[in-house]
C-alpha atoms as one frame of an Amber mdcrd trajectory, in Angstrom:
protein
  31.255 -15.253   2.790  33.108 -17.448   0.275  31.539 -15.570  -2.615  32.240
 -12.199  -1.048  35.894 -13.085  -0.546  36.364 -13.173  -4.330  35.236  -9.554
  -4.576  37.438  -6.688  -3.503  37.789  -3.052  -4.350  40.326  -3.856  -7.039
  38.073  -6.345  -8.837  35.048  -4.072  -8.539  36.860  -1.114 -10.043  38.588
  -3.149 -12.736  38.514  -1.438 -16.119  36.267  -3.456 -18.422  35.759  -0.669
 -20.950  37.318  -2.805 -23.690  33.939  -4.507 -24.206  31.474  -1.868 -22.985
  31.188   1.471 -24.763  29.031   4.198 -23.227  27.321   6.651 -25.505  26.968
   9.368 -22.886  27.322  10.186 -19.203  23.599   9.667 -18.669  21.747   7.311
 -16.357  19.335   4.358 -16.465  16.756   3.102 -13.991  16.094  -0.657 -13.858
  12.817  -1.708 -12.223  12.089  -5.136 -10.735   8.425  -6.155 -10.861   6.294
  -9.220 -10.156   2.482  -9.447 -10.038   2.149  -5.700  -9.430   1.106  -4.067
 -12.705  -1.068  -1.476 -10.958   1.683  -0.463  -8.535   4.186  -0.413 -11.395
   1.834   1.899 -13.291   1.970   4.312 -10.346   5.766   4.152 -10.358   5.946
   4.835 -14.092   3.415   7.678 -14.044   5.232   9.321 -11.154   8.606   8.795
 -12.877   7.551  10.483 -16.097   5.706  13.307 -14.321   8.736  14.176 -12.164
  11.479  13.476 -14.721  13.759  16.325 -15.815  16.579  15.624 -18.257  17.576
  12.297 -19.760  16.993   8.992 -18.006  15.999   5.737 -19.663  13.901   3.158
 -17.837  13.866  -0.628 -18.160  11.477  -3.044 -16.446  12.327  -6.670 -15.678
   8.995  -8.309 -14.898   7.629 -11.707 -13.867   4.141 -13.050 -13.263   2.564
 -16.012 -11.509  -0.667 -16.417 -13.505  -2.265 -15.710 -16.870  -4.247 -12.874
 -15.309  -1.094 -11.196 -14.069   0.493 -11.770 -17.479  -2.482  -9.980 -19.059
  -2.042  -7.095 -16.604   1.516  -6.537 -17.863   0.394  -6.742 -21.484  -1.948
  -3.830 -20.779   0.888  -1.937 -19.132   3.198  -2.583 -22.095   0.551  -1.200
 -24.447   0.500   2.035 -22.432   4.220   2.584 -21.826   5.891   0.485 -24.521
   7.053   3.551 -26.470   8.663   5.136 -23.382  10.097   2.178 -21.434  11.684
  -1.174 -22.232   9.816  -4.202 -20.862  11.892  -7.355 -20.373  10.070 -10.577
 -19.487  12.073 -12.680 -17.059  10.459 -15.879 -18.386  12.366 -15.474 -21.652
  15.654 -16.065 -19.831  17.052 -18.913 -17.751  16.441 -17.184 -14.437  16.544
 -13.683 -12.987  20.337 -13.504 -12.741  20.907 -14.123 -16.449  18.163 -11.646
 -17.287  19.689  -8.967 -15.085  23.219  -9.566 -16.374  22.126  -9.219 -20.002
  20.148  -6.074 -19.180  23.097  -4.405 -17.440  25.584  -5.551 -20.084  23.520
  -3.886 -22.803  23.197  -0.530 -21.022  24.743   2.462 -22.767  24.919   4.621
 -19.625  27.691   5.001 -17.063  25.339   5.058 -14.084  22.424   2.877 -13.061
  19.931   2.720 -10.212  17.425   0.050  -9.294  13.803   0.347  -8.225  11.191
  -2.103  -7.021   7.637  -1.804  -8.267   6.047  -0.630  -5.010   7.923   2.684
  -5.144   6.654   6.019  -6.430   8.378   9.379  -6.908   7.361  12.272  -4.692
   9.488  15.101  -6.140  11.056  16.161  -9.433  14.568  14.930 -10.278  17.034
  16.423 -12.740  18.792  13.360 -14.146  21.212  15.422 -16.221  22.493  16.854
 -12.953  22.790  13.384 -11.391  24.600  12.137 -14.497  27.258  14.809 -14.019
  28.044  13.879 -10.393  31.277  12.078  -9.543  30.302   8.984  -7.538  33.726
   7.349  -7.549  33.876   7.541  -3.750  30.200   8.051  -2.981  26.779   6.462
  -3.333  23.936   8.827  -4.171  20.551   7.897  -2.726  17.222   9.064  -4.108
  15.385   7.598  -1.121  17.238   9.315   1.726  16.591  12.834   3.039  16.480
  14.915   6.211  12.707  14.255   6.393  13.380  10.649   7.469  13.133  10.129
  11.222  11.754   6.581  11.405  12.776   3.163  10.068   9.769   1.034   9.090
  11.757  -2.180   8.699  12.966  -2.164  12.319  10.006  -0.164  13.715  12.270
   2.367  15.396  13.060   6.056  15.484  16.113   6.821  13.392  18.475   9.779
  13.944  20.361  11.596  11.228  23.954  10.367  10.902  26.537  12.082  13.053
  28.576  14.686  11.196  26.026  14.949   8.380  26.562  18.176   6.478  25.103
  20.225   3.668  28.047  19.288   1.465  29.620  22.725   1.922  26.597  24.385
   0.405  26.838  22.531  -2.896  23.492  22.754  -4.663  21.932  20.966  -7.572
  18.774  21.991  -9.347  16.854  20.302  -6.543  18.507  22.044  -3.595  21.307
  21.494  -1.093  22.909  18.069  -1.054  23.423  16.258   2.227  26.648  14.351
   2.792  27.609  11.763   5.409  29.651   8.610   5.853  27.658   5.386   5.563
  29.655   4.023   8.516  28.286   6.858  10.693  24.632   6.110  10.000  22.050
   3.927  11.674  19.439   1.662  10.010  18.562   3.118   6.570  21.386   5.667
   6.843  23.836   2.742   7.130  22.524   0.723   4.174  24.524   1.751   1.087
  23.728  -1.233  -1.152  19.991  -0.789  -1.590  18.011  -1.519  -4.751  15.584
   1.284  -3.862  17.033   4.239  -5.754  20.774   4.169  -5.000  22.986   5.190
  -7.929  25.993   3.052  -8.861  28.581   2.878 -11.672  27.317   0.407 -14.265
  30.629  -1.478 -14.467  30.588  -1.972 -10.718  27.091  -3.447 -10.842  28.130
  -5.813 -13.621  30.981  -7.022 -11.427  28.544  -7.741  -8.570  26.190  -9.686
 -10.794  28.926 -11.922 -12.147  30.442 -12.729  -8.756  27.477 -13.016  -6.383
  24.925 -15.809  -6.048  21.224 -14.853  -6.269  18.068 -15.818  -8.133  15.610
 -12.978  -7.480  15.556  -9.241  -6.675  15.302 -10.026  -2.946  18.248 -12.419
  -2.886  20.198  -9.995  -5.124  19.929  -7.242  -2.505  20.602  -9.787   0.234
  23.762 -10.990  -1.492  24.996  -7.408  -1.831  25.175  -7.165   1.957  28.057
  -9.682   1.843  30.204  -6.939   0.308  28.793  -4.048   2.337  32.095  -3.765
   4.216  33.708  -2.471   1.000  31.381   0.545   1.040  31.122   1.572   4.683
  33.831   4.236   4.280  32.231   5.795   1.223  30.271   9.032   1.364  26.510
   9.036   1.196  24.859  11.794  -0.828  21.196  12.728  -1.083  18.894  15.679
  -1.551  17.612  17.501   1.521  14.216  15.844   0.942  13.828  12.282  -0.295
  12.702  11.915  -3.910  10.818   8.622  -3.636   9.106   6.352  -1.124   8.501
   2.609  -0.960   4.902   1.630  -0.135   4.955  -1.938   1.302   1.283  -2.629
   0.649   1.799  -6.347   0.010   4.391  -9.087  -0.457   5.053 -11.099  -3.633
   8.105 -13.130  -2.512   8.695 -15.767   0.167  12.462 -15.434   0.626  12.441
 -12.667   3.225   9.913 -12.078   6.009   9.349  -8.398   5.293   6.768  -6.323
   7.124   3.943  -5.284   4.805   0.409  -3.908   4.656  -3.002  -5.400   3.861
  -3.721  -4.486   0.209  -3.349  -7.813  -1.563  -1.825  -7.750  -5.041  -4.719
  -9.795  -6.447  -7.164  -7.132  -5.257  -5.142  -4.521  -7.129  -4.979  -6.872
 -10.117  -8.753  -6.953 -10.380  -9.007  -3.180 -10.083  -6.397  -2.816 -12.822
  -8.194  -5.248 -15.134 -11.388  -3.260 -14.462  -9.689  -0.143 -15.825  -8.718
   1.539 -12.565  -5.400   3.126 -11.527  -4.009   4.481  -8.272  -4.597   8.236
  -8.059  -1.212   9.980  -8.013  -2.543  13.514  -7.511  -2.638  13.308  -3.722
   0.652  11.417  -3.407   3.044  13.766  -5.178   4.905  15.901  -2.665   4.277
  13.414   0.159   6.366  14.288   3.210   7.216  10.750   4.260   9.119  10.186
   7.502  10.393   6.728   6.571  11.971   5.083   3.528   9.109   2.557   3.643
   5.690   3.948   4.496   2.185   2.582   4.116  -0.249   5.045   2.517  -3.944
   4.998   1.652  -4.526   4.467  -2.041  -7.382   6.148  -3.887  -8.457   4.835
  -7.280  -9.644   6.539 -10.452 -10.525   5.359 -13.952  -7.569   4.861 -16.250
  -7.066   7.750 -18.654  -8.570  10.448 -16.405
């Protein structure tokens, strides 16, 4: 907690606009990826198919072998004109890479994604850009359809006193509103890197004050300052907009639960010209933030 003690609400909200100039009130998504080009392809295809309005996307990627490196080169050739690919190996560690990426953003809001996520519904990012999140954290992964928590293998109730935000509607329907302190499991986890929207300056403050060396330890370190956010409002759409598919594990820092589709199996399929079929996944009515699904594969370009 020594690191956390140096962070407080005053330092997080400190005005650093003297060296960061935002060009608009838009939003950026930053994706963390390692050894999962095929799953990242699914994320990117689903992102662009469901995207409404302006939202830029950046991918920080790493690889453990020449074959995985080749898999990302193929991906860059497909999406290089629509997304920014940032190789972690060009920096002195993940933290420096992430700090430089966030520092160079021109948007006031940012959200993170991991590469085993895909989008299930359309999202109007212009609408999200206009929301005031000074005292709230907006989640793309939460929704009233969630009744189970995969990570603790338990049923999960809606937070007490959750409301339809007095009928306030965006282009995607009624917003739900609750206090993070009133939730349980995923409903009580405000500092997630799976689709939660934060002010960019706030994120930069976290990065500079917390100790971490990977996406997993970054999210872990954020829990040291969770107490600063428990009284904030949570906001989400009535139905979740994305789902995390824990098909495999590419890190050894945290003993996460995961499925049986090894990343090297997907690597070979990807190198053979296959992709995960998105047609049957869009609109998925998931009942958990993390949910294993059956993948079907089709030839790339079909």
